[in-house]
Each structure stands twice: as C-alpha cells, then as structure tokens.
N, CA, C and O of each residue as an XYZ file, in Angstrom:
460
protein
N      90.099    104.845    175.593
C      89.112    104.794    174.662
C      89.205    103.266    174.132
O      90.262    102.710    173.836
N      87.923    102.687    174.063
C      87.834    101.179    173.438
C      88.500    101.024    172.246
O      88.720    102.030    171.572
N      88.935     99.718    171.786
C      89.140     99.680    170.437
C      88.040     99.062    169.648
O      87.728     97.881    169.802
N      87.454     99.857    168.802
C      86.265     99.597    168.138
C      86.367     98.427    167.189
O      85.370     97.758    166.918
N      87.680     98.145    166.628
C      87.967     97.183    165.728
C      87.851     95.984    166.429
O      87.007     95.159    166.079
N      88.800     95.726    167.642
C      88.794     94.658    168.411
C      87.363     94.270    168.931
O      86.955     93.111    168.862
N      86.721     95.163    169.384
C      85.255     94.915    169.929
C      84.223     94.388    168.673
O      83.219     93.697    168.847
N      84.651     94.811    167.573
C      83.710     94.276    166.451
C      84.121     93.076    166.035
O      83.224     92.316    165.667
N      85.317     92.655    165.984
C      85.939     91.262    165.680
C      85.475     90.271    166.743
O      85.004     89.184    166.407
N      85.597     90.619    167.982
C      85.351     89.705    169.038
C      83.813     89.329    169.128
O      83.422     88.178    169.326
N      82.977     90.436    168.959
C      81.468     90.205    168.809
C      81.055     89.156    167.654
O      80.290     88.200    167.784
N      81.811     89.603    166.376
C      81.543     88.894    165.225
C      81.849     87.515    165.252
O      81.109     86.661    164.764
N      83.120     87.235    165.913
C      83.437     85.697    165.989
C      82.715     84.980    166.820
O      82.343     83.832    166.573
N      82.435     85.690    168.002
C      81.579     84.932    169.083
C      80.258     84.544    168.347
O      79.940     83.355    168.343
N      79.567     85.346    167.805
C      78.253     85.211    167.256
C      78.193     84.255    166.014
O      77.306     83.422    165.826
N      79.355     84.517    165.124
C      79.256     83.476    163.982
C      79.475     82.101    164.430
O      78.880     81.179    163.871
N      80.345     81.882    165.468
C      80.518     80.510    166.220
C      79.268     80.104    166.618
O      78.913     78.985    166.247
N      78.434     80.836    167.367
C      77.031     80.514    167.709
C      76.219     80.117    166.657
O      75.631     79.039    166.747
N      76.091     80.826    165.659
C      75.325     80.692    164.528
C      75.768     79.383    163.790
O      74.901     78.600    163.401
N      77.080     79.130    163.593
C      77.514     78.070    162.801
C      77.297     76.750    163.573
O      77.047     75.712    162.961
N      77.396     76.794    164.969
C      77.235     75.687    165.786
C      75.749     75.067    165.956
O      75.462     73.973    166.442
N      74.834     76.100    165.403
C      73.473     75.584    165.463
C      73.171     74.664    164.387
O      72.102     74.056    164.334
N      74.177     74.539    163.451
C      74.139     73.352    162.338
C      72.890     73.636    161.496
O      72.135     72.699    161.239
N      72.635     74.832    161.063
C      71.613     75.199    160.026
C      72.150     75.074    158.704
O      72.999     75.913    158.403
N      71.849     74.230    157.866
C      72.350     74.251    156.410
C      72.287     75.362    155.623
O      73.230     75.726    154.920
N      71.005     76.051    155.706
C      70.857     77.200    155.000
C      71.888     78.348    155.357
O      72.544     78.961    154.515
N      71.941     78.566    156.814
C      72.995     79.594    157.265
C      74.368     79.105    156.953
O      75.170     79.990    156.655
N      74.788     77.915    156.960
C      76.172     77.476    156.573
C      76.435     77.706    155.166
O      77.554     78.080    154.816
N      75.373     77.487    154.212
C      75.571     77.693    152.874
C      75.708     79.126    152.413
O      76.417     79.449    151.460
N      74.940     80.032    153.192
C      75.008     81.449    152.982
C      76.467     81.951    153.346
O      77.106     82.755    152.667
N      76.883     81.376    154.480
C      78.238     81.857    154.761
C      79.209     81.468    153.860
O      80.066     82.283    153.519
N      79.203     80.170    153.357
C      80.015     79.697    152.450
C      79.962     80.405    151.008
O      80.987     80.627    150.364
N      78.880     80.685    150.632
C      78.674     81.453    149.390
C      79.409     82.842    149.602
O      80.233     83.276    148.797
N      79.075     83.424    150.637
C      79.601     84.792    150.876
C      81.272     84.772    150.937
O      81.969     85.672    150.469
N      81.749     83.653    151.557
C      83.296     83.711    151.444
C      83.716     83.493    150.161
O      84.604     84.197    149.680
N      83.133     82.504    149.468
C      83.675     82.134    148.066
C      83.357     83.377    146.944
O      84.013     83.547    145.916
N      82.313     84.126    147.337
C      82.163     85.185    146.267
C      83.247     86.312    146.228
O      83.383     87.047    145.250
N      84.007     86.396    147.357
C      84.994     87.223    147.394
C      86.410     86.847    147.149
O      87.388     87.587    147.261
N      86.389     85.629    146.808
C      87.823     85.040    146.251
C      88.097     85.601    144.987
O      87.213     86.120    144.304
N      89.384     85.516    144.611
C      90.018     85.791    143.378
C      89.300     85.182    142.200
O      89.012     83.986    142.154
N      89.017     86.071    141.231
C      88.273     85.446    140.036
C      88.656     86.242    138.847
O      89.839     86.464    138.593
N      87.536     86.741    138.004
C      87.755     87.658    136.932
C      88.141     89.197    137.352
O      88.778     90.028    136.704
N      87.532     89.304    138.681
C      87.810     90.504    139.530
C      88.769     90.050    140.572
O      88.651     88.973    141.156
N      89.773     90.950    140.798
C      90.720     90.785    141.967
C      89.917     90.954    143.405
O      88.815     91.492    143.512
N      90.521     90.509    144.254
C      89.978     90.613    145.623
C      89.837     92.014    146.145
O      88.894     92.314    146.877
N      90.781     92.900    145.772
C      90.594     94.399    146.192
C      89.355     94.938    145.483
O      88.568     95.655    146.100
N      89.173     94.634    144.286
C      88.057     95.226    143.578
C      86.786     94.798    144.161
O      85.857     95.596    144.288
N      86.683     93.317    144.598
C      85.454     92.779    145.036
C      85.054     93.375    146.492
O      83.878     93.519    146.824
N      86.120     93.696    147.300
C      85.924     94.260    148.625
C      85.420     95.764    148.341
O      84.425     96.182    148.933
N      85.998     96.424    147.588
C      85.628     97.738    147.234
C      83.827     97.756    146.675
O      83.045     98.673    146.926
N      83.570     96.782    146.065
C      82.347     96.515    145.594
C      81.348     96.247    146.733
O      80.262     96.821    146.815
N      81.783     95.369    147.566
C      81.089     94.995    148.749
C      80.934     96.115    149.633
O      79.836     96.355    150.135
N      82.088     96.919    149.897
C      81.966     98.263    150.537
C      81.031     99.063    150.065
O      80.154     99.406    150.858
N      80.985     99.491    148.867
C      79.967    100.409    148.346
C      78.537     99.945    148.394
O      77.641    100.739    148.683
N      78.292     98.646    148.111
C      76.977     98.010    148.272
C      76.661     98.112    149.807
O      75.554     98.569    150.091
N      77.346     97.810    150.648
C      77.094     97.862    152.172
C      76.735     99.198    152.585
O      75.762     99.401    153.312
N      77.538    100.184    152.118
C      77.290    101.579    152.400
C      75.732    102.156    151.975
O      74.950    102.852    152.623
N      75.627    101.591    150.668
C      74.300    102.105    150.101
C      73.102    101.524    150.839
O      72.079    102.169    151.071
N      73.330    100.100    151.234
C      72.317     99.426    152.059
C      72.306     99.926    153.432
O      71.329     99.657    154.130
N      73.354    100.681    153.951
C      73.421    101.225    155.205
C      73.566    100.089    156.376
O      72.857    100.090    157.382
N      74.502     99.199    156.128
C      74.866     98.156    157.052
C      76.196     98.258    157.674
O      77.220     97.834    157.139
N      76.143     98.873    158.897
C      77.368     99.233    159.511
C      78.346     97.934    159.738
O      79.552     98.012    159.503
N      77.871     97.014    160.104
C      78.571     95.703    160.379
C      79.187     95.364    159.015
O      80.390     95.119    158.931
N      78.410     95.349    157.989
C      79.021     94.900    156.643
C      80.048     95.877    156.282
O      81.123     95.471    155.841
N      79.778     97.353    156.451
C      80.984     98.382    156.095
C      82.180     98.024    156.943
O      83.290     97.931    156.418
N      82.004     97.825    158.195
C      83.303     97.560    158.990
C      83.956     96.396    158.464
O      85.169     96.432    158.263
N      83.220     95.271    158.197
C      83.828     93.928    157.543
C      84.615     94.253    156.391
O      85.790     93.900    156.292
N      83.975     94.949    155.470
C      84.745     95.199    154.244
C      85.659     96.167    154.374
O      86.565     96.041    153.550
N      85.793     97.248    155.219
C      86.681     98.020    155.575
C      88.015     97.444    155.930
O      89.103     97.766    155.453
N      87.757     96.524    156.861
C      89.025     95.614    157.550
C      89.486     94.870    156.435
O      90.704     94.834    156.259
N      88.687     94.227    155.596
C      89.279     93.180    154.695
C      89.989     94.002    153.641
O      91.105     93.688    153.228
N      89.282     95.122    153.190
C      90.006     96.011    152.265
C      91.447     96.427    152.672
O      92.468     96.330    151.992
N      91.304     96.913    153.936
C      92.616     97.308    154.572
C      93.701     96.223    154.512
O      94.879     96.452    154.238
N      93.214     95.091    154.781
C      94.309     94.005    154.930
C      94.711     93.483    153.583
O      95.661     92.717    153.421
N      93.825     94.005    152.479
C      94.414     93.576    151.052
C      95.184     94.879    150.639
O      95.462     94.893    149.440
N      95.540     95.831    151.258
C      96.205     96.980    150.803
C      95.564     98.079    150.177
O      96.253     98.905    149.578
N      94.314     98.195    150.241
C      93.504     99.389    149.860
C      93.988    100.506    150.501
O      94.143    100.384    151.716
N      94.318    101.760    149.906
C      94.613    102.859    150.678
C      93.493    103.595    150.940
O      92.370    103.412    150.471
N      93.921    104.611    151.873
C      92.733    105.466    152.421
C      92.072    106.269    151.202
O      90.875    106.536    151.100
N      93.091    106.602    150.297
C      92.396    107.266    149.079
C      91.326    106.526    148.216
O      90.312    107.080    147.793
N      91.681    105.111    147.978
C      90.897    104.284    147.469
C      89.621    104.148    148.126
O      88.527    104.208    147.564
N      89.864    103.934    149.528
C      88.534    103.701    150.267
C      87.619    104.970    150.261
O      86.399    104.821    150.335
N      88.132    106.111    150.183
C      87.338    107.262    150.234
C      86.658    107.567    148.885
O      85.578    108.155    148.826
N      87.397    107.106    147.713
C      86.886    107.170    146.529
C      85.660    106.424    146.483
O      84.618    106.912    146.045
N      85.759    105.222    146.936
C      84.624    104.156    146.890
C      83.471    104.775    147.844
O      82.283    104.791    147.524
N      83.961    105.256    148.999
C      82.700    105.783    149.766
C      82.073    107.052    149.329
O      80.943    107.366    149.703
N      82.830    107.822    148.501
C      82.299    108.985    147.826
C      81.226    108.430    146.792
O      80.122    108.974    146.764
N      81.521    107.324    145.906
C      80.602    106.897    145.013
C      79.462    106.300    145.961
O      78.318    106.641    145.661
N      79.615    105.472    147.044
C      78.446    105.073    147.751
C      77.526    106.176    148.259
O      76.304    106.027    148.282
N      78.136    107.279    148.663
C      77.343    108.424    149.085
C      76.674    109.084    147.998
O      75.588    109.610    148.244
N      77.157    109.143    146.815
C      76.492    109.683    145.652
C      75.249    108.779    145.326
O      74.112    109.225    145.172
N      75.593    107.491    145.241
C      74.466    106.594    144.753
C      73.488    106.412    145.968
O      72.283    106.409    145.716
N      73.863    106.277    147.127
C      72.906    106.250    148.236
C      72.129    107.484    148.889
O      71.118    107.431    149.590
N      72.899    108.680    148.458
C      72.216    109.820    148.940
C      72.663    110.231    150.211
O      73.417    109.511    150.866
N      72.251    111.370    150.637
C      72.921    112.107    151.996
C      72.520    111.059    153.215
O      73.137    111.138    154.278
N      71.558    110.156    153.053
C      71.255    109.364    154.232
C      72.494    108.406    154.561
O      72.608    107.862    155.660
N      73.374    108.250    153.565
C      74.671    107.464    153.747
C      75.702    108.221    154.695
O      76.537    107.584    155.336
N      75.619    109.440    154.748
C      76.600    110.234    155.335
C      76.910    109.827    156.846
O      78.086    109.927    157.196
N      75.970    109.377    157.780
C      76.295    108.991    159.005
C      77.023    107.711    158.969
O      77.774    107.410    159.897
N      76.828    106.860    157.845
C      77.537    105.524    157.825
C      79.080    105.832    157.441
O      80.062    105.231    157.877
N      79.064    106.967    156.472
C      80.357    107.423    155.951
C      81.227    108.006    157.277
O      82.446    107.842    157.326
N      80.644    108.554    158.117
C      81.301    109.050    159.378
C      81.775    107.782    160.177
O      82.938    107.609    160.543
N      80.887    107.047    160.370
C      81.348    105.818    161.305
C      82.514    104.936    160.450
O      83.449    104.339    160.984
N      82.246    104.992    159.032
C      83.431    104.255    158.334
C      84.774    104.895    158.450
O      85.826    104.264    158.544
N      84.669    106.096    158.437
C      85.924    106.927    158.490
C      86.649    106.704    159.883
O      87.868    106.563    159.972
N      85.755    106.686    160.988
C      86.266    106.576    162.328
C      86.817    105.102    162.423
O      87.867    104.862    163.020
N      86.082    104.150    161.823
C      86.738    102.584    161.797
C      87.899    102.629    161.025
O      88.887    102.079    161.512
N      88.020    103.233    159.782
C      89.260    103.258    159.095
C      90.444    103.735    159.964
O      91.503    103.108    160.011
N      90.209    104.903    160.668
C      91.280    105.479    161.397
C      91.764    104.399    162.673
O      92.914    104.280    163.096
N      90.706    103.754    163.087
C      91.046    102.804    164.068
C      92.036    101.700    163.626
O      93.020    101.321    164.261
N      91.538    101.182    162.247
C      92.426    100.213    161.572
C      94.011    100.790    161.453
O      95.006    100.137    161.770
N      94.009    102.111    160.943
C      95.372    102.550    160.704
C      96.185    102.734    162.156
O      97.403    102.611    162.288
N      95.328    103.023    163.104
C      96.145    103.220    164.475
C      96.380    101.867    165.063
O      97.074    101.872    166.080
N      95.971    100.768    164.663
C      96.424     99.404    165.186
C      97.907     99.064    164.994
O      98.431     98.147    165.628
N      98.597     99.846    164.077
C      99.821     99.525    163.776
C     100.804     99.759    164.985
O     102.003     99.505    164.865
C-alpha cells in the first residue's frame, strides 16, 4: 500500500517550489500570510489548526484537510480532538462533507501509522 502522507507531502513540496520559483509577488504574499496566520497569537496554534481543519472540511478542500490534519497531529492534537472538530465540520457543512470525513479519517490513520 502506498503511503498517502508521503505522496501528499512530496507533491505539495514539489509544486510549492515550482509556484514560488515563478516569483509572483501576489502568490508569495498569500503563502506568507497563510504561514503567519497560523502562528501563535491570541489563539494557540492547536486551536488555529482545528479552525483551519473545520473551515477546510466545510469548504470541501481535501488538500487543505490533509495539511491541517498533519499540522494538527504534529502539534499534539489527539484523535478525539480531531474527530470532535470534524463532527462540528460535518454538522456545519452537512452530509456532503461525509466523503471528506472518510478521507480525513484515512489520512489520520496513516499519520498514526507512520510511527
């Protein structure tokens, strides 16, 4: 079985490098804003990542969900916290979010199995 976490990260890194090497100021500023928005502030990083995860699920962006799942995992968010957040996302987003919930759960399992 392929490693979905590694495949996602390899592709993301490769394409981010290409995008940023194109030297588009708008794209670079958006990437920078995204990075800085999730830094420690009035809200801690874990809370911000869960907010990003919920927003990504409601917007049905699988790449964004994977990114926030991995970052959340690295910041010590538990499976229970992740599932509670995804429950809120499914409630807010409706049943159309369920396929994304399935893929999110699969990705989370892959993160846990990396150990």
